[in-house]
Short mmCIF file of C-alpha atoms and ligand atoms in Angstrom, two decimals:
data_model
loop_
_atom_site.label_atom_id
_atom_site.label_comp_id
_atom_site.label_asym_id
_atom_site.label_seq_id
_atom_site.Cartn_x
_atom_site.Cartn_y
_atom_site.Cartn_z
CA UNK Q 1341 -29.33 -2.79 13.66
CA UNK Q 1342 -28.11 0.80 14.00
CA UNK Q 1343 -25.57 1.98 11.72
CA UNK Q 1344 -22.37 4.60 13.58
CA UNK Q 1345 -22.53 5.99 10.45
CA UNK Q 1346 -18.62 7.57 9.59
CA UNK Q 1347 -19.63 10.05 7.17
CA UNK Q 1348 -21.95 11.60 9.40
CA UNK Q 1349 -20.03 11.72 12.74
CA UNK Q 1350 -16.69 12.67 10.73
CA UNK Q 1351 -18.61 15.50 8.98
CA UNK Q 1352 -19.88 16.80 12.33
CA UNK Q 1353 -16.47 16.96 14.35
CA UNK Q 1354 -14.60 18.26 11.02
CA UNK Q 1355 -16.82 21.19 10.95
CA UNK Q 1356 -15.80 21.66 14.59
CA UNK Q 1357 -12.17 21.38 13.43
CA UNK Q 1358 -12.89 24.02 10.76
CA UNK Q 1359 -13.99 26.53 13.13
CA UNK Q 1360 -11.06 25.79 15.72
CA UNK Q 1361 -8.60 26.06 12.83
CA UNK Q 1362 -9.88 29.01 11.65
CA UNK Q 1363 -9.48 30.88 15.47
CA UNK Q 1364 -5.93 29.18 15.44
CA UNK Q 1365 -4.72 31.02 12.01
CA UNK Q 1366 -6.33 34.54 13.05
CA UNK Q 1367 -3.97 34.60 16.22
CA UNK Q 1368 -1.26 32.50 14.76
CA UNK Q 1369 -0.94 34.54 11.82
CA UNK Q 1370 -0.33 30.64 9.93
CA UNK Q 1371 -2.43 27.41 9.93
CA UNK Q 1372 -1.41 24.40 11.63
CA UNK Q 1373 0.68 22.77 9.51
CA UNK Q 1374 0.43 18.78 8.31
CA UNK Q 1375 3.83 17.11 6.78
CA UNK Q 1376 3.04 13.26 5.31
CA UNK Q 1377 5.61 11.60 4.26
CA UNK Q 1378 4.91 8.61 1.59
CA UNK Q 1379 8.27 6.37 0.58
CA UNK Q 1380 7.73 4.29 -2.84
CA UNK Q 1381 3.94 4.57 -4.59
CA UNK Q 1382 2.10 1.32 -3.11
CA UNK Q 1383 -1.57 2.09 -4.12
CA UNK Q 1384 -3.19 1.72 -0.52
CA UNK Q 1385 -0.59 4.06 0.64
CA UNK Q 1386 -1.48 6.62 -2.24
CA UNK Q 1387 -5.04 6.89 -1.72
CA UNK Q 1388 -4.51 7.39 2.16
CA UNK Q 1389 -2.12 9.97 1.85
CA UNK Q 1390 -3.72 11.89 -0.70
CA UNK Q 1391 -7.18 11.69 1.08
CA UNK Q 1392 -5.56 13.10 4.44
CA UNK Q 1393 -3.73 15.74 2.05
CA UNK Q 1394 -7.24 16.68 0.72
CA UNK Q 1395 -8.77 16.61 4.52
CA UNK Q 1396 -6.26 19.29 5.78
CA UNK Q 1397 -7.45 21.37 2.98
CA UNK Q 1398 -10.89 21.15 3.74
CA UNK Q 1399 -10.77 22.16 7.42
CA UNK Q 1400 -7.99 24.47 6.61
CA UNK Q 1401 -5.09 23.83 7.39
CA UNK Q 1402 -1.74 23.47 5.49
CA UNK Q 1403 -0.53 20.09 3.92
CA UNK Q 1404 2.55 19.09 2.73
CA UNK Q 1405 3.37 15.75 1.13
CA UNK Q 1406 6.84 14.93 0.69
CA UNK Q 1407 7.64 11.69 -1.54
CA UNK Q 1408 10.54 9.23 -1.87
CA UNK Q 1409 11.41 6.15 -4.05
CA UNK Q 1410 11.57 3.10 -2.64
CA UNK Q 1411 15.42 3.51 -2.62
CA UNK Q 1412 15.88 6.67 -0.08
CA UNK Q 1413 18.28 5.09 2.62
CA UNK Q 1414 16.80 4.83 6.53
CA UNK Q 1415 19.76 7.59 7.21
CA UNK Q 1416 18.47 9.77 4.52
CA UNK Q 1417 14.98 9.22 5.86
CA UNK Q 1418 15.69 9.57 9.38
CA UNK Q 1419 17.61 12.93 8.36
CA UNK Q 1420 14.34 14.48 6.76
CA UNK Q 1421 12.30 13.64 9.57
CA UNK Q 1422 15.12 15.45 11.87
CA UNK Q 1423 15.05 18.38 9.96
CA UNK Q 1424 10.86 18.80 9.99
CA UNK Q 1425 11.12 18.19 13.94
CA UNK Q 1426 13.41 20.96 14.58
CA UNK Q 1427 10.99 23.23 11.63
CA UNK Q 1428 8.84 25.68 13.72
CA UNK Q 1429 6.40 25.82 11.10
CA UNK Q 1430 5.47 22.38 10.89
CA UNK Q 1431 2.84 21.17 13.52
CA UNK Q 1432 2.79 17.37 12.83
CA UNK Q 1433 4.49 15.04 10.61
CA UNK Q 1434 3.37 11.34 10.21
CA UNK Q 1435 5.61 8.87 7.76
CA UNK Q 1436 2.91 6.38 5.90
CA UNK Q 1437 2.64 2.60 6.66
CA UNK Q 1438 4.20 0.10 5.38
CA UNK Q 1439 7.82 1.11 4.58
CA UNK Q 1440 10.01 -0.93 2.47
CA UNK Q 1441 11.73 -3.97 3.59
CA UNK Q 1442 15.71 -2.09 4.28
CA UNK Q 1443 13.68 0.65 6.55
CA UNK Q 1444 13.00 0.02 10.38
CA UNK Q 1445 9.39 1.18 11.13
CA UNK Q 1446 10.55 1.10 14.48
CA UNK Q 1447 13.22 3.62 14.28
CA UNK Q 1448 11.32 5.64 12.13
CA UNK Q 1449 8.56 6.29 14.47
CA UNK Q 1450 11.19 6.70 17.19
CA UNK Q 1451 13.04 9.44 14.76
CA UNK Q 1452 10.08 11.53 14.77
CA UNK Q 1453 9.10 14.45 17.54
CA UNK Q 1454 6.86 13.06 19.96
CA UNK Q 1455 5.31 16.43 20.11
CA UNK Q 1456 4.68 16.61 16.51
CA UNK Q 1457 3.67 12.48 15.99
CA UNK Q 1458 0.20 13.03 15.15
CA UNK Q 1459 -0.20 9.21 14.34
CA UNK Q 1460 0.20 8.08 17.92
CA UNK Q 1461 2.29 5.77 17.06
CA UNK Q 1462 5.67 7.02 19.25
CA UNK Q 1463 6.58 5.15 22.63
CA UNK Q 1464 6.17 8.38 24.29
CA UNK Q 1465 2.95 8.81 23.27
CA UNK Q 1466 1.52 4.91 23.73
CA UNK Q 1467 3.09 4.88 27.18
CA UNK Q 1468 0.94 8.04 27.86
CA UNK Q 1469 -1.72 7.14 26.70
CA UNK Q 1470 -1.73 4.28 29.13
CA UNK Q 1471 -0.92 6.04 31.87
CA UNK Q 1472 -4.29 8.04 31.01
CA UNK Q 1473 -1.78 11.35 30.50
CA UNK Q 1474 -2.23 14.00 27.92
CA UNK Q 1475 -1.14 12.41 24.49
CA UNK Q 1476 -1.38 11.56 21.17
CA UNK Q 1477 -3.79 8.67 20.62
CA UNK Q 1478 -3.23 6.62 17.64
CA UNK Q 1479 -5.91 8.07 15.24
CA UNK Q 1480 -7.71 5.12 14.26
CA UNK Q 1481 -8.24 4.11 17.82
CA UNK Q 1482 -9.03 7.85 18.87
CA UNK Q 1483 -11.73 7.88 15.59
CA UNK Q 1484 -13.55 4.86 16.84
CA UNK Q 1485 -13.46 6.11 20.46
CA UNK Q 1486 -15.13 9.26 19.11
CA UNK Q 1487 -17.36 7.65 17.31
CA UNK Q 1488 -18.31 6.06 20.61
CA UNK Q 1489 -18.63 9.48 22.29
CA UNK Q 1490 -21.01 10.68 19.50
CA UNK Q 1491 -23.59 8.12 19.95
CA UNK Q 1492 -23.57 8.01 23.91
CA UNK Q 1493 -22.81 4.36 23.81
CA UNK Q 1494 -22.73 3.06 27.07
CA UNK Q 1495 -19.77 0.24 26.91
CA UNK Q 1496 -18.53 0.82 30.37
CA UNK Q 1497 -18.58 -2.71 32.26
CA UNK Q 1498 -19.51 -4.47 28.98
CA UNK Q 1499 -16.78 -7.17 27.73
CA UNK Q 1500 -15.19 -5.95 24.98
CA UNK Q 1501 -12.85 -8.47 22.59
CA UNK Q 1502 -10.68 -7.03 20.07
CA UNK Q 1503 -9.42 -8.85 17.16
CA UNK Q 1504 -5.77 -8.00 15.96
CA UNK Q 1505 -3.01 -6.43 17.91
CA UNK Q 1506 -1.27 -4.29 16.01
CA UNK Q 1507 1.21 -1.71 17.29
CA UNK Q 1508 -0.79 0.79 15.34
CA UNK Q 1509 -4.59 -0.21 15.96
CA UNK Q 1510 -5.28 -3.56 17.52
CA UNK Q 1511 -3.30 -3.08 20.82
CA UNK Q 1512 -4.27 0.61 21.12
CA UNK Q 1513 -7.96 0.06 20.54
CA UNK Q 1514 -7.71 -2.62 23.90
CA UNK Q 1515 -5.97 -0.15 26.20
CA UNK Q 1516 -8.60 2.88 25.21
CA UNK Q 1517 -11.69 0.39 25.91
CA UNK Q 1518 -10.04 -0.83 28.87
CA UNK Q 1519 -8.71 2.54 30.30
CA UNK Q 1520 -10.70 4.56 33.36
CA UNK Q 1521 -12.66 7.08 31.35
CA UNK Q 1522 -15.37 7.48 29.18
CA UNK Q 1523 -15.88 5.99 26.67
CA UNK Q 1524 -13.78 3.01 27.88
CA UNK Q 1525 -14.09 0.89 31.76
CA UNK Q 1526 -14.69 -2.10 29.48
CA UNK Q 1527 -13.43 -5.99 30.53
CA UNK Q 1528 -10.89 -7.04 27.35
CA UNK Q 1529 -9.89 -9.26 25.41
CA UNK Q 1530 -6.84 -9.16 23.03
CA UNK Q 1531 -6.99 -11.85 20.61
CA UNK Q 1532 -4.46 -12.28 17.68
CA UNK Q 1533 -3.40 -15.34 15.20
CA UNK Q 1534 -2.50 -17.27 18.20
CA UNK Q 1535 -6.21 -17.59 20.05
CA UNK Q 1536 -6.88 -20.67 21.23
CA UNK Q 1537 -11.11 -21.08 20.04
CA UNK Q 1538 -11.20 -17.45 18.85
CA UNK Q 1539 -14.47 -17.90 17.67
CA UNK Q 1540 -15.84 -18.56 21.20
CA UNK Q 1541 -13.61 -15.61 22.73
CA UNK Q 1542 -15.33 -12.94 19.95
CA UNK Q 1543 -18.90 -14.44 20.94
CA UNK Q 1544 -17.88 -12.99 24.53
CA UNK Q 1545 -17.89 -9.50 22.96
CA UNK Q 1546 -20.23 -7.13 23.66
CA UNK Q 1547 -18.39 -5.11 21.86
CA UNK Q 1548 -15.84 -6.53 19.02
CA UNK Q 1549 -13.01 -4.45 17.39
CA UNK Q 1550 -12.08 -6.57 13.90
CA UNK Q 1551 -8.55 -5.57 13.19
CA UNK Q 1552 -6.75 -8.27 11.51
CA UNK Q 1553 -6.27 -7.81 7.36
CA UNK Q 1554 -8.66 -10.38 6.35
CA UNK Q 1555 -12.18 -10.04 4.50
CA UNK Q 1556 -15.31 -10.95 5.88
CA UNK Q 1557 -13.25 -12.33 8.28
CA UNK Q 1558 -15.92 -11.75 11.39
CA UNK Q 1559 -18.86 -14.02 10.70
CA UNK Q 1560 -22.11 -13.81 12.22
CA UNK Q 1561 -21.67 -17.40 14.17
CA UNK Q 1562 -18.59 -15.55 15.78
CA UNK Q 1563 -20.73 -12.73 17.18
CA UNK Q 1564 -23.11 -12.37 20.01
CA UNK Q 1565 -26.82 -11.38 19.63
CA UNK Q 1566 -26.72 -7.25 20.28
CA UNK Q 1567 -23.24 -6.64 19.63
CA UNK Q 1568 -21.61 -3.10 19.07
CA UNK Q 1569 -19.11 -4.07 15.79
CA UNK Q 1570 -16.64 -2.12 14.89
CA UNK Q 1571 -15.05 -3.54 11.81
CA UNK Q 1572 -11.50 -1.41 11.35
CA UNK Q 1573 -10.49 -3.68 8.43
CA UNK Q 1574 -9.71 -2.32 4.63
CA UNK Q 1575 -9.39 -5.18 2.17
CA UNK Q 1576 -8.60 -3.39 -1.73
CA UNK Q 1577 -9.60 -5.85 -4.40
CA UNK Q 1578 -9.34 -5.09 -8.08
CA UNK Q 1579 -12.78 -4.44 -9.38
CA UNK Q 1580 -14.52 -3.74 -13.00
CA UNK Q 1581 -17.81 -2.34 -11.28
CA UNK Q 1582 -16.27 0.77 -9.90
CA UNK Q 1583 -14.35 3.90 -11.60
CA UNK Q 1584 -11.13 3.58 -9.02
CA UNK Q 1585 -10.89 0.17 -10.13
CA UNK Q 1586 -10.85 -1.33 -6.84
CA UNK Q 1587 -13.76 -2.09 -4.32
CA UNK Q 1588 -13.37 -2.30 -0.60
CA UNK Q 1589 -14.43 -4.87 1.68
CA UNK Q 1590 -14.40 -4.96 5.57
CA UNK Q 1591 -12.86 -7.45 8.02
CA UNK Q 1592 -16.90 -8.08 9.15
CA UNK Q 1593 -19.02 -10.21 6.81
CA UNK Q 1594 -21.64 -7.09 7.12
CA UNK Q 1595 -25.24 -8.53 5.73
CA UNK Q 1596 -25.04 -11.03 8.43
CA UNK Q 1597 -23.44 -9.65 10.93
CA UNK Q 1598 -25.55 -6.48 11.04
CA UNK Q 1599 -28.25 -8.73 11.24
CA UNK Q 1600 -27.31 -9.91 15.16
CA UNK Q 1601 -25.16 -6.42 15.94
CA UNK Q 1602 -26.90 -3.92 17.54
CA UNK Q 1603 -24.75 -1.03 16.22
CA UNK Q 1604 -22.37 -2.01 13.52
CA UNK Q 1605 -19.58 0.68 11.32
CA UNK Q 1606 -19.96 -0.26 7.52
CA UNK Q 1607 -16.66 -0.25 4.99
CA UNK Q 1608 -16.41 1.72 3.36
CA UNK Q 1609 -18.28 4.97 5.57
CA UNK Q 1610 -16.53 3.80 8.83
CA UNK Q 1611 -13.43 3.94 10.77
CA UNK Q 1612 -11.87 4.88 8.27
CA UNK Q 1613 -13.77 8.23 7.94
CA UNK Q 1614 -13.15 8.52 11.53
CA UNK Q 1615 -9.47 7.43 11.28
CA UNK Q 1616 -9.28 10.99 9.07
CA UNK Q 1617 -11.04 12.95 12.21
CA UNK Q 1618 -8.41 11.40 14.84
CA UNK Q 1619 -5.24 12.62 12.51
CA UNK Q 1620 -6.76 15.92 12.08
CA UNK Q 1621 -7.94 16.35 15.93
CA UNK Q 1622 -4.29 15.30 16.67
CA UNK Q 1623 -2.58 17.95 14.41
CA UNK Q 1624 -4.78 20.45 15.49
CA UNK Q 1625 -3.78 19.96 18.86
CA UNK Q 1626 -0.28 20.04 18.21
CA UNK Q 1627 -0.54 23.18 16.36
CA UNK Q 1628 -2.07 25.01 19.58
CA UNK Q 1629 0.06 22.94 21.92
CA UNK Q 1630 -2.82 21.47 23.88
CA UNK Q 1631 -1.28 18.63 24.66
CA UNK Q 1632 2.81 19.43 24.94
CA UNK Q 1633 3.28 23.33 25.36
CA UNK Q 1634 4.85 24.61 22.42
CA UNK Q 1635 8.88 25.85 23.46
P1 NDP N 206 -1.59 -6.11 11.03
O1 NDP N 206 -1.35 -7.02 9.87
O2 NDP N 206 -0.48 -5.32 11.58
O3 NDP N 206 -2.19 -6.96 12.23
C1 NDP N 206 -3.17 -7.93 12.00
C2 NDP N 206 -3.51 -8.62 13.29
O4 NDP N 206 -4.49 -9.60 13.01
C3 NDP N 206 -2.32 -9.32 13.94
O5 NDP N 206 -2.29 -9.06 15.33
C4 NDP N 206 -2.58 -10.78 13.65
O6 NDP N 206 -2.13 -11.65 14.67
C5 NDP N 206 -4.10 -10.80 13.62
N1 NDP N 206 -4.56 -11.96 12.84
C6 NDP N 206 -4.18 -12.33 11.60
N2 NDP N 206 -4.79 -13.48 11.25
C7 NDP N 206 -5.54 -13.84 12.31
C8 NDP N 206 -6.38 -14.95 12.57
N3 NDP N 206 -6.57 -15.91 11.67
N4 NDP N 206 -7.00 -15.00 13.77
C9 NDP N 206 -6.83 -14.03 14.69
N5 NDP N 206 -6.04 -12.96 14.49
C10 NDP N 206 -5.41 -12.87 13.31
O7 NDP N 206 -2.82 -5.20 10.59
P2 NDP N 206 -3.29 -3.73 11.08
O8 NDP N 206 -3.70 -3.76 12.50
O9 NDP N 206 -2.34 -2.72 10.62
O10 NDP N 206 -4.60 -3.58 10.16
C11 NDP N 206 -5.70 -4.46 10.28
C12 NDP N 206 -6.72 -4.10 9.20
O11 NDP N 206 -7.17 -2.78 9.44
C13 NDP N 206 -6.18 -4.07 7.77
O12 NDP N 206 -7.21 -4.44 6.89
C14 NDP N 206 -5.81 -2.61 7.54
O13 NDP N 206 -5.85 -2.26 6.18
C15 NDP N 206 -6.92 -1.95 8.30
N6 NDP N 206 -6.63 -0.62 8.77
C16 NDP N 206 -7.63 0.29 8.63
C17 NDP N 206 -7.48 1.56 9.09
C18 NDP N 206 -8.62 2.49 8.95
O14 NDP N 206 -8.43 3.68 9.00
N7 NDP N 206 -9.84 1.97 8.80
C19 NDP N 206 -6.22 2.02 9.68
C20 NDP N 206 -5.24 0.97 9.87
C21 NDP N 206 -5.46 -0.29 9.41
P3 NDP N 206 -0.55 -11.87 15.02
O15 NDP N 206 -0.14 -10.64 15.79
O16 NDP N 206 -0.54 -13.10 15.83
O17 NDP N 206 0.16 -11.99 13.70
#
């Protein structure tokens, strides 16, 4: 077993990132320019947003977090997000999963500028992306595909099964592997709650994307001798052994897994490292308007 190590690969491109950002602020005369937006203080949601807060700082570039309580209207929300689109300043602006129950996700994501939705997560931007056009990519599907890139696996032709299919990583992840280019030209699968003999349909997988919510989910009698595993799951559960109070577990039941896989991404040190590098790529981008010219 080979580990794709996050902390390694995600330390390597962010340095890259650094240097970029650095070159964009000298002839910018400003850095590029992250606005998160976190409604109501669920703990997951904390953690993420402060940890993408602290990775703008590190490579440079200029974060602002704006918070609500759980009782900000969708109007009032979609307002904000209105105002930051039209804000020359601001490079990208992502609103942080889940929202409470009286706000439409949907018509969030659709509020905000696709030329400044650094999450991927616009129609604009999945219909791009595709259509193999110049986009946003969702960033934890862009982080694993990099993560592919940096260790020159070859997956093209392999059958690749993906478990989940989420708007936001699940679905994504299948039209990457599947798309003409490289890393990707992979046969796949989409599987989801409503599988018929899942457990047969993963042992296809020559490569398998776990993206469903559920620990240890992925065992090793689902998985196929040689595997690449990608496990994108984060599972918090209250613990006494560590100093956050909470440990993390992965959607893959590792030990055994890593056992058959012949590459395998642990959790914590993982996609979700990676998922970091695709938001910053992405706003980086949008600052030098790479991907949609800047007006
Ligand atoms: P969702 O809850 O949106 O989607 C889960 C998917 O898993 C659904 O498609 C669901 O199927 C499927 N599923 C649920 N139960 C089963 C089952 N028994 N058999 C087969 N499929 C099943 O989750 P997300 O995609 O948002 O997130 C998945 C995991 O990844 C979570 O742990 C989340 O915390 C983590 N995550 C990690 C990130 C990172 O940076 N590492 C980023 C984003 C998410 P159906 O559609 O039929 O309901």
């Amino acid at each position: 077993m080979n580990l794709l190590d996050g902390k390694v690969v995600s330390a390597k491109i962010k340095e890259d990132i650094k240097k970029e950002a650095a070159e964009f602020t000298a002839s910018a005369g400003r850095k590029p320019h992250l606005v998160a937006i976190l409604v109501g203080n669920d703990g997951g949601s904390e953690t993420y947003v402060a940890s993408k807060m602290r990775n703008c700082e590190l490579v440079g570039f200029e974060s602002t977090n704006i918070r609500y309580g759980v009782d900000i209207t969708e109007e009032e929300l979609i307002a904000k997000i209105h105002e930051i689109n039209l804000d020359p300043t601001i490079d990208g602006l992502i609103v942080q999963l889940p929202l409470p129950k009286h706000i439409d996700p949907d018509k969030i994501t659709e509020a905000i500028d696709y030329r400044k939705d650094v999450d991927g997560f616009h129609p604009i931007n999945l219909g791009r992306m595709q259509r193999n056009l110049p986009c946003f990519i969702p960033a934890t599907p862009y982080g694993i595909m990099l993560m592919l890139e940096h260790y020159g696996l070859d997956i093209a032709g392999k059958k690749a099964v993906v478990v989940g299919r989420s708007n936001i990583v699940g679905s994504p992840m299948s039209i990457l592997l599947a798309r003409n280019s490289n890393p990707g030209n992979c046969t796949v699968t989409l599987t989801h709650s409503r599988t018929a003999n899942l457990k047969e349909e993963v042992l296809q997988g020559d490569v398998v994307v776990a993206a469903i919510g559920k620990k240890n989910f992925v065992t090793a009698d689902m998985v196929k001798e040689g595997a690449i595993v990608i496990d994108v799951g984060i599972n918090r559960e209250n613990s006494t052994e560590t100093k956050s109070g909470f440990k993390l577990y992965g959607d893959v039941d590792f030990e055994p897994v890593a056992k058959k896989a012949s590459w395998i991404t642990p959790v914590p040190g993982g996609v979700g490292l990676m998922t970091i590098v695709g938001l910053l790529k992405n706003t980086l981008e949008a600052a030098k308007g790479t991907i949609y010219p800047k007006a």
